[in-house]
Amino acid sequence: MRIIKLKKDNLFPFLEVISEEADLWAPVKKGDKHVFKVVDDFSQIEMNSTRTILPPRKIFLPPTFDMFSVSEEGYKEDFSHITKKILFGIHPCDIHGLLILDNFYKQAYLDPYYLEARKNTLILGLSCWPDEYCFAKSTNTHIIEEGFDLFFTYLKDFFLVWIGSSQGDDLVRLKPELFDEKLTDKDIQTYLNWQAERDKAYKWDLNFTAMPDLMELKYGDPLWEKLGDTCLACGSCTNVCPTCGCYNIMDKQFLGGKDGKIMRHWDACTLEEYSEVAGGENFRKKRSDRLKLWYTHKLQAFISKYGKPSCVGCGRCIVACPVDINVRTVGKALLGEEEDAFWIRLNKEVTK
Amino acid sequence: MNSQNKQLTGVNPFVPQPARIVRTYYLTEDVKFFQVRIVDMEKALSFEYLPGQFAMISVLGAGEAPFCLSSTPSRPGLLEFCIRKAGAVTSALFRMKENDLIGLRGPYGNGFPIERMHNKDILIIVGGLGVAPLRSVLLYCLDNRDQFRRVFLLHGAKRPAEMIFREEFLALKEREDLECHLTVDDDDTGTWTEKIGVVTTLFPLLEEIDPANTFGLVCGPPVMYKFVIKELVNLNIPKDQILMTLERRMKCGVGKCGHCAIDYIYTCLDGPVFTYWDVIHMRELI
């Protein structure tokens, strides 16, 4: 892989050139959090952003979109929501999230909506610095070797730029004079120092290797009932997770009843009606059973199927859950480690 | 700047085919029979499936739901379904008339392992609406009779009026090459000439079973599985030769929407036919 250098001041001119080709999406501030948004004014781009509220999958499979239309002439697929995009500022953990989704949406049947959106989006990754919630080092998703067209490592006054695909190379060729092909020993040392410092900045970790066995061994553990008693079944953990993809279908029927659109929208396995079948029978009426499914998926199932967890350590569930049920507290509880979480305090106080 | 959108050329697994209801009538008070033909003749004839597979049926405004195929692939062209009125989609289907159009896509799921079942005894145990998927495999076995050894059918219903395909099965009793036993829990008509009792009371009628070479196929209401499986295990039929088809909510049928997930498997891809061995290992299966 070729690595070149871009002076900090040359970033905006470069984005200027490439955004003529497609919409540029990047992290911008929203309150004290960040979101991915189309940007025209590059000064809005948050270069030191933490995790965005919603994961980048919202750009590939929006919360709602029309899949196809129905009329008397038959069915017509609808890809009108898919446009050419450049996604700048996506962190390594989120790129790993996309790689997990790639794998999933190519299994058995291809999902044309996801794959078409993916094909129409260039990925320009950006390095990041962990905060108190990040644990990407535990999931080994703090570094990225594939899945991007360009990757920018931000080193104070310049970027090291990894060229990951021929499309990425094409972007660079639009204005090659902005880049330096030659790296000095000092540049390399700066990068190594940055990497060492960054790796030390992760404040906590979780032993994922133990998780598949623990999920099995503690399947009947009272822990799950405790979690179920506290869980609000709001679906926030699912909405913010970069590797969740469950959806539901809704019909939009137009007046007259013969025409309509079939819409796909995000769903969450933590919601009560998720596993309900016709007639009202529900296979997972209990919140504890639904949480168990969510964690089986994240900590066990993917590991046995793809060799890695479907958790990328982004920390979004930690930020989002109002009652502290997240990969950190559940993981630590499975390991038998003490953790100060709302649901543990609540249970202690209730038992008193 | 937005570019022009391209239409995908590949097959979109989410978009149904228009299909026409050829015949529909009541089988019991709340179960209706639907005979359906895909409008595009070429697609209708190339719709290849296995007994035990299912299709997604949609009615605009009501939604889409999975239904197992009750017809046999050995009689191509027409697809048959037995449907109980239970939710939004089935209620909409019940309001439809012959010649009306529905959406159909599939077939999906694993289906019965027909090749493994070749040259084996086939013991089919049906309760109530469990007949929907098992009629497919029964008719398949009868249409390809030389590929299988003995074929048994044990069929139980609550009352004679609730025995789905009653006439069809009573007629099958005439066949020499099928050991067919029918029973009802309770005969409120006083005219029932077959057995009375739950389906497990038919087991003593099975003679000289060769368990190592027998496949037991079960489908029925949840309460039935426990007792029937016990009987099959007592007969020494191997756990991976006890097959059952299961129901889950599904929104896609192709392993994407997540609704039918159990542990790490998807009912729509890895099922709906599971062995008893699978069931022992998947805690949430039944």
PDB file of N, CA and C in Angstrom, chain A residues 203-281:
ATOM      1  N   LYS A 203      -8.344   3.564  27.768  1.00  0.00           N
ATOM      2  CA  LYS A 203      -8.414   3.604  29.229  1.00  0.00           C
ATOM      3  C   LYS A 203      -8.885   2.291  29.850  1.00  0.00           C
ATOM      4  N   TRP A 204      -9.467   1.436  29.059  1.00  0.00           N
ATOM      5  CA  TRP A 204      -9.926   0.163  29.631  1.00  0.00           C
ATOM      6  C   TRP A 204      -9.975  -0.880  28.515  1.00  0.00           C
ATOM      7  N   ASP A 205     -10.051  -2.145  28.890  1.00  0.00           N
ATOM      8  CA  ASP A 205     -10.176  -3.168  27.857  1.00  0.00           C
ATOM      9  C   ASP A 205     -11.075  -4.301  28.333  1.00  0.00           C
ATOM     10  N   LEU A 206     -11.400  -5.157  27.384  1.00  0.00           N
ATOM     11  CA  LEU A 206     -12.310  -6.263  27.669  1.00  0.00           C
ATOM     12  C   LEU A 206     -11.749  -7.498  26.966  1.00  0.00           C
ATOM     13  N   ASN A 207     -11.756  -8.628  27.662  1.00  0.00           N
ATOM     14  CA  ASN A 207     -11.219  -9.862  27.090  1.00  0.00           C
ATOM     15  C   ASN A 207     -12.285 -10.553  26.237  1.00  0.00           C
ATOM     16  N   PHE A 208     -12.253 -10.274  24.937  1.00  0.00           N
ATOM     17  CA  PHE A 208     -13.281 -10.820  24.045  1.00  0.00           C
ATOM     18  C   PHE A 208     -13.112 -12.313  23.782  1.00  0.00           C
ATOM     19  N   THR A 209     -11.869 -12.792  23.913  1.00  0.00           N
ATOM     20  CA  THR A 209     -11.624 -14.207  23.645  1.00  0.00           C
ATOM     21  C   THR A 209     -12.480 -15.098  24.526  1.00  0.00           C
ATOM     22  N   ALA A 210     -12.762 -14.604  25.744  1.00  0.00           N
ATOM     23  CA  ALA A 210     -13.511 -15.428  26.698  1.00  0.00           C
ATOM     24  C   ALA A 210     -15.008 -15.405  26.414  1.00  0.00           C
ATOM     25  N   MET A 211     -15.475 -14.448  25.594  1.00  0.00           N
ATOM     26  CA  MET A 211     -16.915 -14.190  25.503  1.00  0.00           C
ATOM     27  C   MET A 211     -17.770 -15.340  24.965  1.00  0.00           C
ATOM     28  N   PRO A 212     -17.383 -15.993  23.847  1.00  0.00           N
ATOM     29  CA  PRO A 212     -18.268 -17.059  23.349  1.00  0.00           C
ATOM     30  C   PRO A 212     -18.525 -18.133  24.399  1.00  0.00           C
ATOM     31  N   ASP A 213     -17.474 -18.557  25.096  1.00  0.00           N
ATOM     32  CA  ASP A 213     -17.642 -19.576  26.133  1.00  0.00           C
ATOM     33  C   ASP A 213     -18.501 -19.060  27.278  1.00  0.00           C
ATOM     34  N   LEU A 214     -18.253 -17.816  27.681  1.00  0.00           N
ATOM     35  CA  LEU A 214     -19.014 -17.265  28.802  1.00  0.00           C
ATOM     36  C   LEU A 214     -20.490 -17.116  28.468  1.00  0.00           C
ATOM     37  N   MET A 215     -20.794 -16.749  27.215  1.00  0.00           N
ATOM     38  CA  MET A 215     -22.198 -16.638  26.811  1.00  0.00           C
ATOM     39  C   MET A 215     -22.884 -17.989  26.954  1.00  0.00           C
ATOM     40  N   GLU A 216     -22.132 -19.041  26.631  1.00  0.00           N
ATOM     41  CA  GLU A 216     -22.672 -20.393  26.719  1.00  0.00           C
ATOM     42  C   GLU A 216     -22.800 -20.830  28.186  1.00  0.00           C
ATOM     43  N   LEU A 217     -21.704 -20.633  28.932  1.00  0.00           N
ATOM     44  CA  LEU A 217     -21.670 -21.099  30.320  1.00  0.00           C
ATOM     45  C   LEU A 217     -22.663 -20.348  31.201  1.00  0.00           C
ATOM     46  N   LYS A 218     -22.894 -19.071  30.885  1.00  0.00           N
ATOM     47  CA  LYS A 218     -23.759 -18.261  31.749  1.00  0.00           C
ATOM     48  C   LYS A 218     -25.128 -18.024  31.106  1.00  0.00           C
ATOM     49  N   TYR A 219     -25.544 -18.940  30.248  1.00  0.00           N
ATOM     50  CA  TYR A 219     -26.835 -18.775  29.569  1.00  0.00           C
ATOM     51  C   TYR A 219     -27.974 -18.703  30.576  1.00  0.00           C
ATOM     52  N   GLY A 220     -27.898 -19.511  31.627  1.00  0.00           N
ATOM     53  CA  GLY A 220     -28.979 -19.529  32.609  1.00  0.00           C
ATOM     54  C   GLY A 220     -28.691 -18.672  33.837  1.00  0.00           C
ATOM     55  N   ASP A 221     -27.637 -17.843  33.755  1.00  0.00           N
ATOM     56  CA  ASP A 221     -27.218 -17.050  34.914  1.00  0.00           C
ATOM     57  C   ASP A 221     -28.288 -16.024  35.300  1.00  0.00           C
ATOM     58  N   PRO A 222     -28.493 -15.805  36.634  1.00  0.00           N
ATOM     59  CA  PRO A 222     -29.475 -14.795  37.072  1.00  0.00           C
ATOM     60  C   PRO A 222     -29.157 -13.395  36.560  1.00  0.00           C
ATOM     61  N   LEU A 223     -27.904 -13.206  36.108  1.00  0.00           N
ATOM     62  CA  LEU A 223     -27.502 -11.929  35.529  1.00  0.00           C
ATOM     63  C   LEU A 223     -28.513 -11.429  34.501  1.00  0.00           C
ATOM     64  N   TRP A 224     -28.995 -12.352  33.646  1.00  0.00           N
ATOM     65  CA  TRP A 224     -29.872 -11.939  32.542  1.00  0.00           C
ATOM     66  C   TRP A 224     -31.212 -11.442  33.048  1.00  0.00           C
ATOM     67  N   GLU A 225     -31.693 -12.034  34.137  1.00  0.00           N
ATOM     68  CA  GLU A 225     -32.952 -11.554  34.703  1.00  0.00           C
ATOM     69  C   GLU A 225     -32.775 -10.151  35.272  1.00  0.00           C
ATOM     70  N   LYS A 226     -31.633  -9.945  35.926  1.00  0.00           N
ATOM     71  CA  LYS A 226     -31.325  -8.619  36.470  1.00  0.00           C
ATOM     72  C   LYS A 226     -31.310  -7.586  35.350  1.00  0.00           C
ATOM     73  N   LEU A 227     -30.639  -7.941  34.280  1.00  0.00           N
ATOM     74  CA  LEU A 227     -30.554  -7.017  33.144  1.00  0.00           C
ATOM     75  C   LEU A 227     -31.944  -6.763  32.566  1.00  0.00           C
ATOM     76  N   GLY A 228     -32.716  -7.853  32.458  1.00  0.00           N
ATOM     77  CA  GLY A 228     -34.061  -7.731  31.909  1.00  0.00           C
ATOM     78  C   GLY A 228     -34.945  -6.834  32.759  1.00  0.00           C
ATOM     79  N   ASP A 229     -34.766  -6.912  34.084  1.00  0.00           N
ATOM     80  CA  ASP A 229     -35.563  -6.078  34.976  1.00  0.00           C
ATOM     81  C   ASP A 229     -35.261  -4.599  34.798  1.00  0.00           C
ATOM     82  N   THR A 230     -34.030  -4.296  34.390  1.00  0.00           N
ATOM     83  CA  THR A 230     -33.618  -2.897  34.286  1.00  0.00           C
ATOM     84  C   THR A 230     -33.825  -2.335  32.879  1.00  0.00           C
ATOM     85  N   CYS A 231     -33.641  -3.176  31.883  1.00  0.00           N
ATOM     86  CA  CYS A 231     -33.686  -2.739  30.466  1.00  0.00           C
ATOM     87  C   CYS A 231     -35.011  -2.025  30.188  1.00  0.00           C
ATOM     88  N   LEU A 232     -34.929  -0.910  29.461  1.00  0.00           N
ATOM     89  CA  LEU A 232     -36.134  -0.154  29.127  1.00  0.00           C
ATOM     90  C   LEU A 232     -36.722  -0.605  27.794  1.00  0.00           C
ATOM     91  N   ALA A 233     -36.059  -1.531  27.119  1.00  0.00           N
ATOM     92  CA  ALA A 233     -36.487  -2.010  25.809  1.00  0.00           C
ATOM     93  C   ALA A 233     -36.755  -0.839  24.863  1.00  0.00           C
ATOM     94  N   CYS A 234     -35.823   0.123  24.850  1.00  0.00           N
ATOM     95  CA  CYS A 234     -36.025   1.312  24.016  1.00  0.00           C
ATOM     96  C   CYS A 234     -35.400   1.146  22.637  1.00  0.00           C
ATOM     97  N   GLY A 235     -34.486   0.178  22.508  1.00  0.00           N
ATOM     98  CA  GLY A 235     -33.855  -0.055  21.199  1.00  0.00           C
ATOM     99  C   GLY A 235     -32.701   0.880  20.886  1.00  0.00           C
ATOM    100  N   SER A 236     -32.290   1.721  21.838  1.00  0.00           N
ATOM    101  CA  SER A 236     -31.200   2.663  21.559  1.00  0.00           C
ATOM    102  C   SER A 236     -29.891   1.956  21.216  1.00  0.00           C
ATOM    103  N   CYS A 237     -29.581   0.886  21.955  1.00  0.00           N
ATOM    104  CA  CYS A 237     -28.306   0.187  21.715  1.00  0.00           C
ATOM    105  C   CYS A 237     -28.247  -0.305  20.281  1.00  0.00           C
ATOM    106  N   THR A 238     -29.410  -0.735  19.758  1.00  0.00           N
ATOM    107  CA  THR A 238     -29.456  -1.255  18.400  1.00  0.00           C
ATOM    108  C   THR A 238     -29.321  -0.129  17.378  1.00  0.00           C
ATOM    109  N   ASN A 239     -30.025   0.970  17.626  1.00  0.00           N
ATOM    110  CA  ASN A 239     -29.974   2.064  16.667  1.00  0.00           C
ATOM    111  C   ASN A 239     -28.585   2.663  16.519  1.00  0.00           C
ATOM    112  N   VAL A 240     -27.811   2.656  17.597  1.00  0.00           N
ATOM    113  CA  VAL A 240     -26.493   3.291  17.513  1.00  0.00           C
ATOM    114  C   VAL A 240     -25.385   2.302  17.141  1.00  0.00           C
ATOM    115  N   CYS A 241     -25.699   1.009  17.108  1.00  0.00           N
ATOM    116  CA  CYS A 241     -24.640   0.021  16.864  1.00  0.00           C
ATOM    117  C   CYS A 241     -24.247  -0.012  15.394  1.00  0.00           C
ATOM    118  N   PRO A 242     -22.939   0.070  15.092  1.00  0.00           N
ATOM    119  CA  PRO A 242     -22.522   0.071  13.679  1.00  0.00           C
ATOM    120  C   PRO A 242     -22.696  -1.278  12.982  1.00  0.00           C
ATOM    121  N   THR A 243     -22.974  -2.343  13.720  1.00  0.00           N
ATOM    122  CA  THR A 243     -23.100  -3.649  13.051  1.00  0.00           C
ATOM    123  C   THR A 243     -24.501  -4.227  13.141  1.00  0.00           C
ATOM    124  N   CYS A 244     -25.458  -3.494  13.692  1.00  0.00           N
ATOM    125  CA  CYS A 244     -26.837  -3.976  13.701  1.00  0.00           C
ATOM    126  C   CYS A 244     -27.482  -3.640  12.360  1.00  0.00           C
ATOM    127  N   GLY A 245     -28.275  -4.572  11.847  1.00  0.00           N
ATOM    128  CA  GLY A 245     -28.879  -4.297  10.545  1.00  0.00           C
ATOM    129  C   GLY A 245     -30.325  -4.746  10.446  1.00  0.00           C
ATOM    130  N   CYS A 246     -30.927  -5.147  11.551  1.00  0.00           N
ATOM    131  CA  CYS A 246     -32.282  -5.678  11.461  1.00  0.00           C
ATOM    132  C   CYS A 246     -33.255  -4.619  10.975  1.00  0.00           C
ATOM    133  N   TYR A 247     -34.223  -5.059  10.203  1.00  0.00           N
ATOM    134  CA  TYR A 247     -35.191  -4.088   9.686  1.00  0.00           C
ATOM    135  C   TYR A 247     -36.581  -4.684   9.645  1.00  0.00           C
ATOM    136  N   ASN A 248     -37.533  -3.813   9.442  1.00  0.00           N
ATOM    137  CA  ASN A 248     -38.915  -4.217   9.263  1.00  0.00           C
ATOM    138  C   ASN A 248     -39.409  -3.620   7.946  1.00  0.00           C
ATOM    139  N   ILE A 249     -40.567  -4.101   7.509  1.00  0.00           N
ATOM    140  CA  ILE A 249     -41.128  -3.658   6.239  1.00  0.00           C
ATOM    141  C   ILE A 249     -42.455  -2.975   6.527  1.00  0.00           C
ATOM    142  N   MET A 250     -42.706  -1.908   5.814  1.00  0.00           N
ATOM    143  CA  MET A 250     -44.010  -1.264   5.971  1.00  0.00           C
ATOM    144  C   MET A 250     -44.562  -0.933   4.587  1.00  0.00           C
ATOM    145  N   ASP A 251     -45.850  -1.164   4.415  1.00  0.00           N
ATOM    146  CA  ASP A 251     -46.495  -0.840   3.135  1.00  0.00           C
ATOM    147  C   ASP A 251     -47.052   0.576   3.204  1.00  0.00           C
ATOM    148  N   LYS A 252     -46.808   1.358   2.148  1.00  0.00           N
ATOM    149  CA  LYS A 252     -47.472   2.653   2.026  1.00  0.00           C
ATOM    150  C   LYS A 252     -48.464   2.496   0.884  1.00  0.00           C
ATOM    151  N   GLN A 253     -49.728   2.448   1.235  1.00  0.00           N
ATOM    152  CA  GLN A 253     -50.738   2.219   0.215  1.00  0.00           C
ATOM    153  C   GLN A 253     -51.351   3.557  -0.162  1.00  0.00           C
ATOM    154  N   PHE A 254     -51.439   3.845  -1.455  1.00  0.00           N
ATOM    155  CA  PHE A 254     -51.999   5.121  -1.888  1.00  0.00           C
ATOM    156  C   PHE A 254     -53.512   5.012  -2.019  1.00  0.00           C
ATOM    157  N   LEU A 255     -54.161   6.162  -2.086  1.00  0.00           N
ATOM    158  CA  LEU A 255     -55.620   6.199  -2.250  1.00  0.00           C
ATOM    159  C   LEU A 255     -56.031   5.364  -3.457  1.00  0.00           C
ATOM    160  N   GLY A 256     -57.079   4.623  -3.326  1.00  0.00           N
ATOM    161  CA  GLY A 256     -57.500   3.749  -4.422  1.00  0.00           C
ATOM    162  C   GLY A 256     -57.070   2.325  -4.152  1.00  0.00           C
ATOM    163  N   GLY A 257     -55.996   2.171  -3.378  1.00  0.00           N
ATOM    164  CA  GLY A 257     -55.620   0.855  -2.889  1.00  0.00           C
ATOM    165  C   GLY A 257     -54.789   0.009  -3.826  1.00  0.00           C
ATOM    166  N   LYS A 258     -54.613   0.474  -5.089  1.00  0.00           N
ATOM    167  CA  LYS A 258     -53.918  -0.401  -6.031  1.00  0.00           C
ATOM    168  C   LYS A 258     -52.436  -0.085  -6.175  1.00  0.00           C
ATOM    169  N   ASP A 259     -52.057   1.136  -5.779  1.00  0.00           N
ATOM    170  CA  ASP A 259     -50.658   1.524  -5.890  1.00  0.00           C
ATOM    171  C   ASP A 259     -50.075   1.741  -4.494  1.00  0.00           C
ATOM    172  N   GLY A 260     -48.776   1.585  -4.437  1.00  0.00           N
ATOM    173  CA  GLY A 260     -48.144   1.834  -3.157  1.00  0.00           C
ATOM    174  C   GLY A 260     -46.653   1.646  -3.230  1.00  0.00           C
ATOM    175  N   LYS A 261     -46.020   1.832  -2.081  1.00  0.00           N
ATOM    176  CA  LYS A 261     -44.573   1.637  -1.997  1.00  0.00           C
ATOM    177  C   LYS A 261     -44.279   0.739  -0.808  1.00  0.00           C
ATOM    178  N   ILE A 262     -43.234  -0.042  -0.939  1.00  0.00           N
ATOM    179  CA  ILE A 262     -42.828  -0.903   0.155  1.00  0.00           C
ATOM    180  C   ILE A 262     -41.581  -0.289   0.766  1.00  0.00           C
ATOM    181  N   MET A 263     -41.692   0.014   2.050  1.00  0.00           N
ATOM    182  CA  MET A 263     -40.663   0.766   2.726  1.00  0.00           C
ATOM    183  C   MET A 263     -39.928  -0.128   3.715  1.00  0.00           C
ATOM    184  N   ARG A 264     -38.637   0.085   3.805  1.00  0.00           N
ATOM    185  CA  ARG A 264     -37.829  -0.681   4.759  1.00  0.00           C
ATOM    186  C   ARG A 264     -37.360   0.276   5.838  1.00  0.00           C
ATOM    187  N   HIS A 265     -37.509  -0.103   7.097  1.00  0.00           N
ATOM    188  CA  HIS A 265     -37.050   0.784   8.166  1.00  0.00           C
ATOM    189  C   HIS A 265     -36.345   0.002   9.272  1.00  0.00           C
ATOM    190  N   TRP A 266     -35.476   0.698   9.983  1.00  0.00           N
ATOM    191  CA  TRP A 266     -34.699   0.056  11.042  1.00  0.00           C
ATOM    192  C   TRP A 266     -35.617  -0.560  12.085  1.00  0.00           C
ATOM    193  N   ASP A 267     -35.204  -1.703  12.581  1.00  0.00           N
ATOM    194  CA  ASP A 267     -35.938  -2.363  13.649  1.00  0.00           C
ATOM    195  C   ASP A 267     -34.911  -2.774  14.708  1.00  0.00           C
ATOM    196  N   ALA A 268     -35.369  -3.239  15.851  1.00  0.00           N
ATOM    197  CA  ALA A 268     -34.446  -3.645  16.910  1.00  0.00           C
ATOM    198  C   ALA A 268     -34.960  -4.898  17.603  1.00  0.00           C
ATOM    199  N   CYS A 269     -34.063  -5.877  17.769  1.00  0.00           N
ATOM    200  CA  CYS A 269     -34.462  -7.144  18.381  1.00  0.00           C
ATOM    201  C   CYS A 269     -34.775  -6.972  19.852  1.00  0.00           C
ATOM    202  N   THR A 270     -34.438  -5.805  20.411  1.00  0.00           N
ATOM    203  CA  THR A 270     -34.722  -5.552  21.816  1.00  0.00           C
ATOM    204  C   THR A 270     -36.152  -5.042  22.024  1.00  0.00           C
ATOM    205  N   LEU A 271     -36.853  -4.768  20.923  1.00  0.00           N
ATOM    206  CA  LEU A 271     -38.240  -4.305  21.037  1.00  0.00           C
ATOM    207  C   LEU A 271     -39.181  -5.501  21.170  1.00  0.00           C
ATOM    208  N   GLU A 272     -40.276  -5.296  21.896  1.00  0.00           N
ATOM    209  CA  GLU A 272     -41.138  -6.423  22.251  1.00  0.00           C
ATOM    210  C   GLU A 272     -41.765  -7.114  21.041  1.00  0.00           C
ATOM    211  N   GLU A 273     -42.228  -6.333  20.064  1.00  0.00           N
ATOM    212  CA  GLU A 273     -42.972  -6.938  18.950  1.00  0.00           C
ATOM    213  C   GLU A 273     -42.060  -7.619  17.924  1.00  0.00           C
ATOM    214  N   TYR A 274     -40.757  -7.520  18.142  1.00  0.00           N
ATOM    215  CA  TYR A 274     -39.799  -8.023  17.157  1.00  0.00           C
ATOM    216  C   TYR A 274     -39.996  -9.498  16.814  1.00  0.00           C
ATOM    217  N   SER A 275     -40.204 -10.337  17.819  1.00  0.00           N
ATOM    218  CA  SER A 275     -40.296 -11.784  17.562  1.00  0.00           C
ATOM    219  C   SER A 275     -41.724 -12.298  17.606  1.00  0.00           C
ATOM    220  N   GLU A 276     -42.674 -11.378  17.515  1.00  0.00           N
ATOM    221  CA  GLU A 276     -44.074 -11.780  17.584  1.00  0.00           C
ATOM    222  C   GLU A 276     -44.493 -12.379  16.243  1.00  0.00           C
ATOM    223  N   VAL A 277     -45.212 -13.492  16.288  1.00  0.00           N
ATOM    224  CA  VAL A 277     -45.714 -14.080  15.043  1.00  0.00           C
ATOM    225  C   VAL A 277     -47.223 -13.867  14.967  1.00  0.00           C
ATOM    226  N   ALA A 278     -47.805 -14.202  13.807  1.00  0.00           N
ATOM    227  CA  ALA A 278     -49.236 -14.018  13.613  1.00  0.00           C
ATOM    228  C   ALA A 278     -50.005 -14.729  14.717  1.00  0.00           C
ATOM    229  N   GLY A 279     -51.056 -14.115  15.198  1.00  0.00           N
ATOM    230  CA  GLY A 279     -51.836 -14.733  16.255  1.00  0.00           C
ATOM    231  C   GLY A 279     -51.403 -14.271  17.631  1.00  0.00           C
ATOM    232  N   GLY A 280     -50.311 -13.495  17.680  1.00  0.00           N
ATOM    233  CA  GLY A 280     -49.900 -12.880  18.938  1.00  0.00           C
ATOM    234  C   GLY A 280     -48.882 -13.660  19.740  1.00  0.00           C
ATOM    235  N   GLU A 281     -48.554 -14.889  19.301  1.00  0.00           N
ATOM    236  CA  GLU A 281     -47.522 -15.673  19.995  1.00  0.00           C
ATOM    237  C   GLU A 281     -46.191 -14.930  19.903  1.00  0.00           C
TER     238      GLU A 281
END
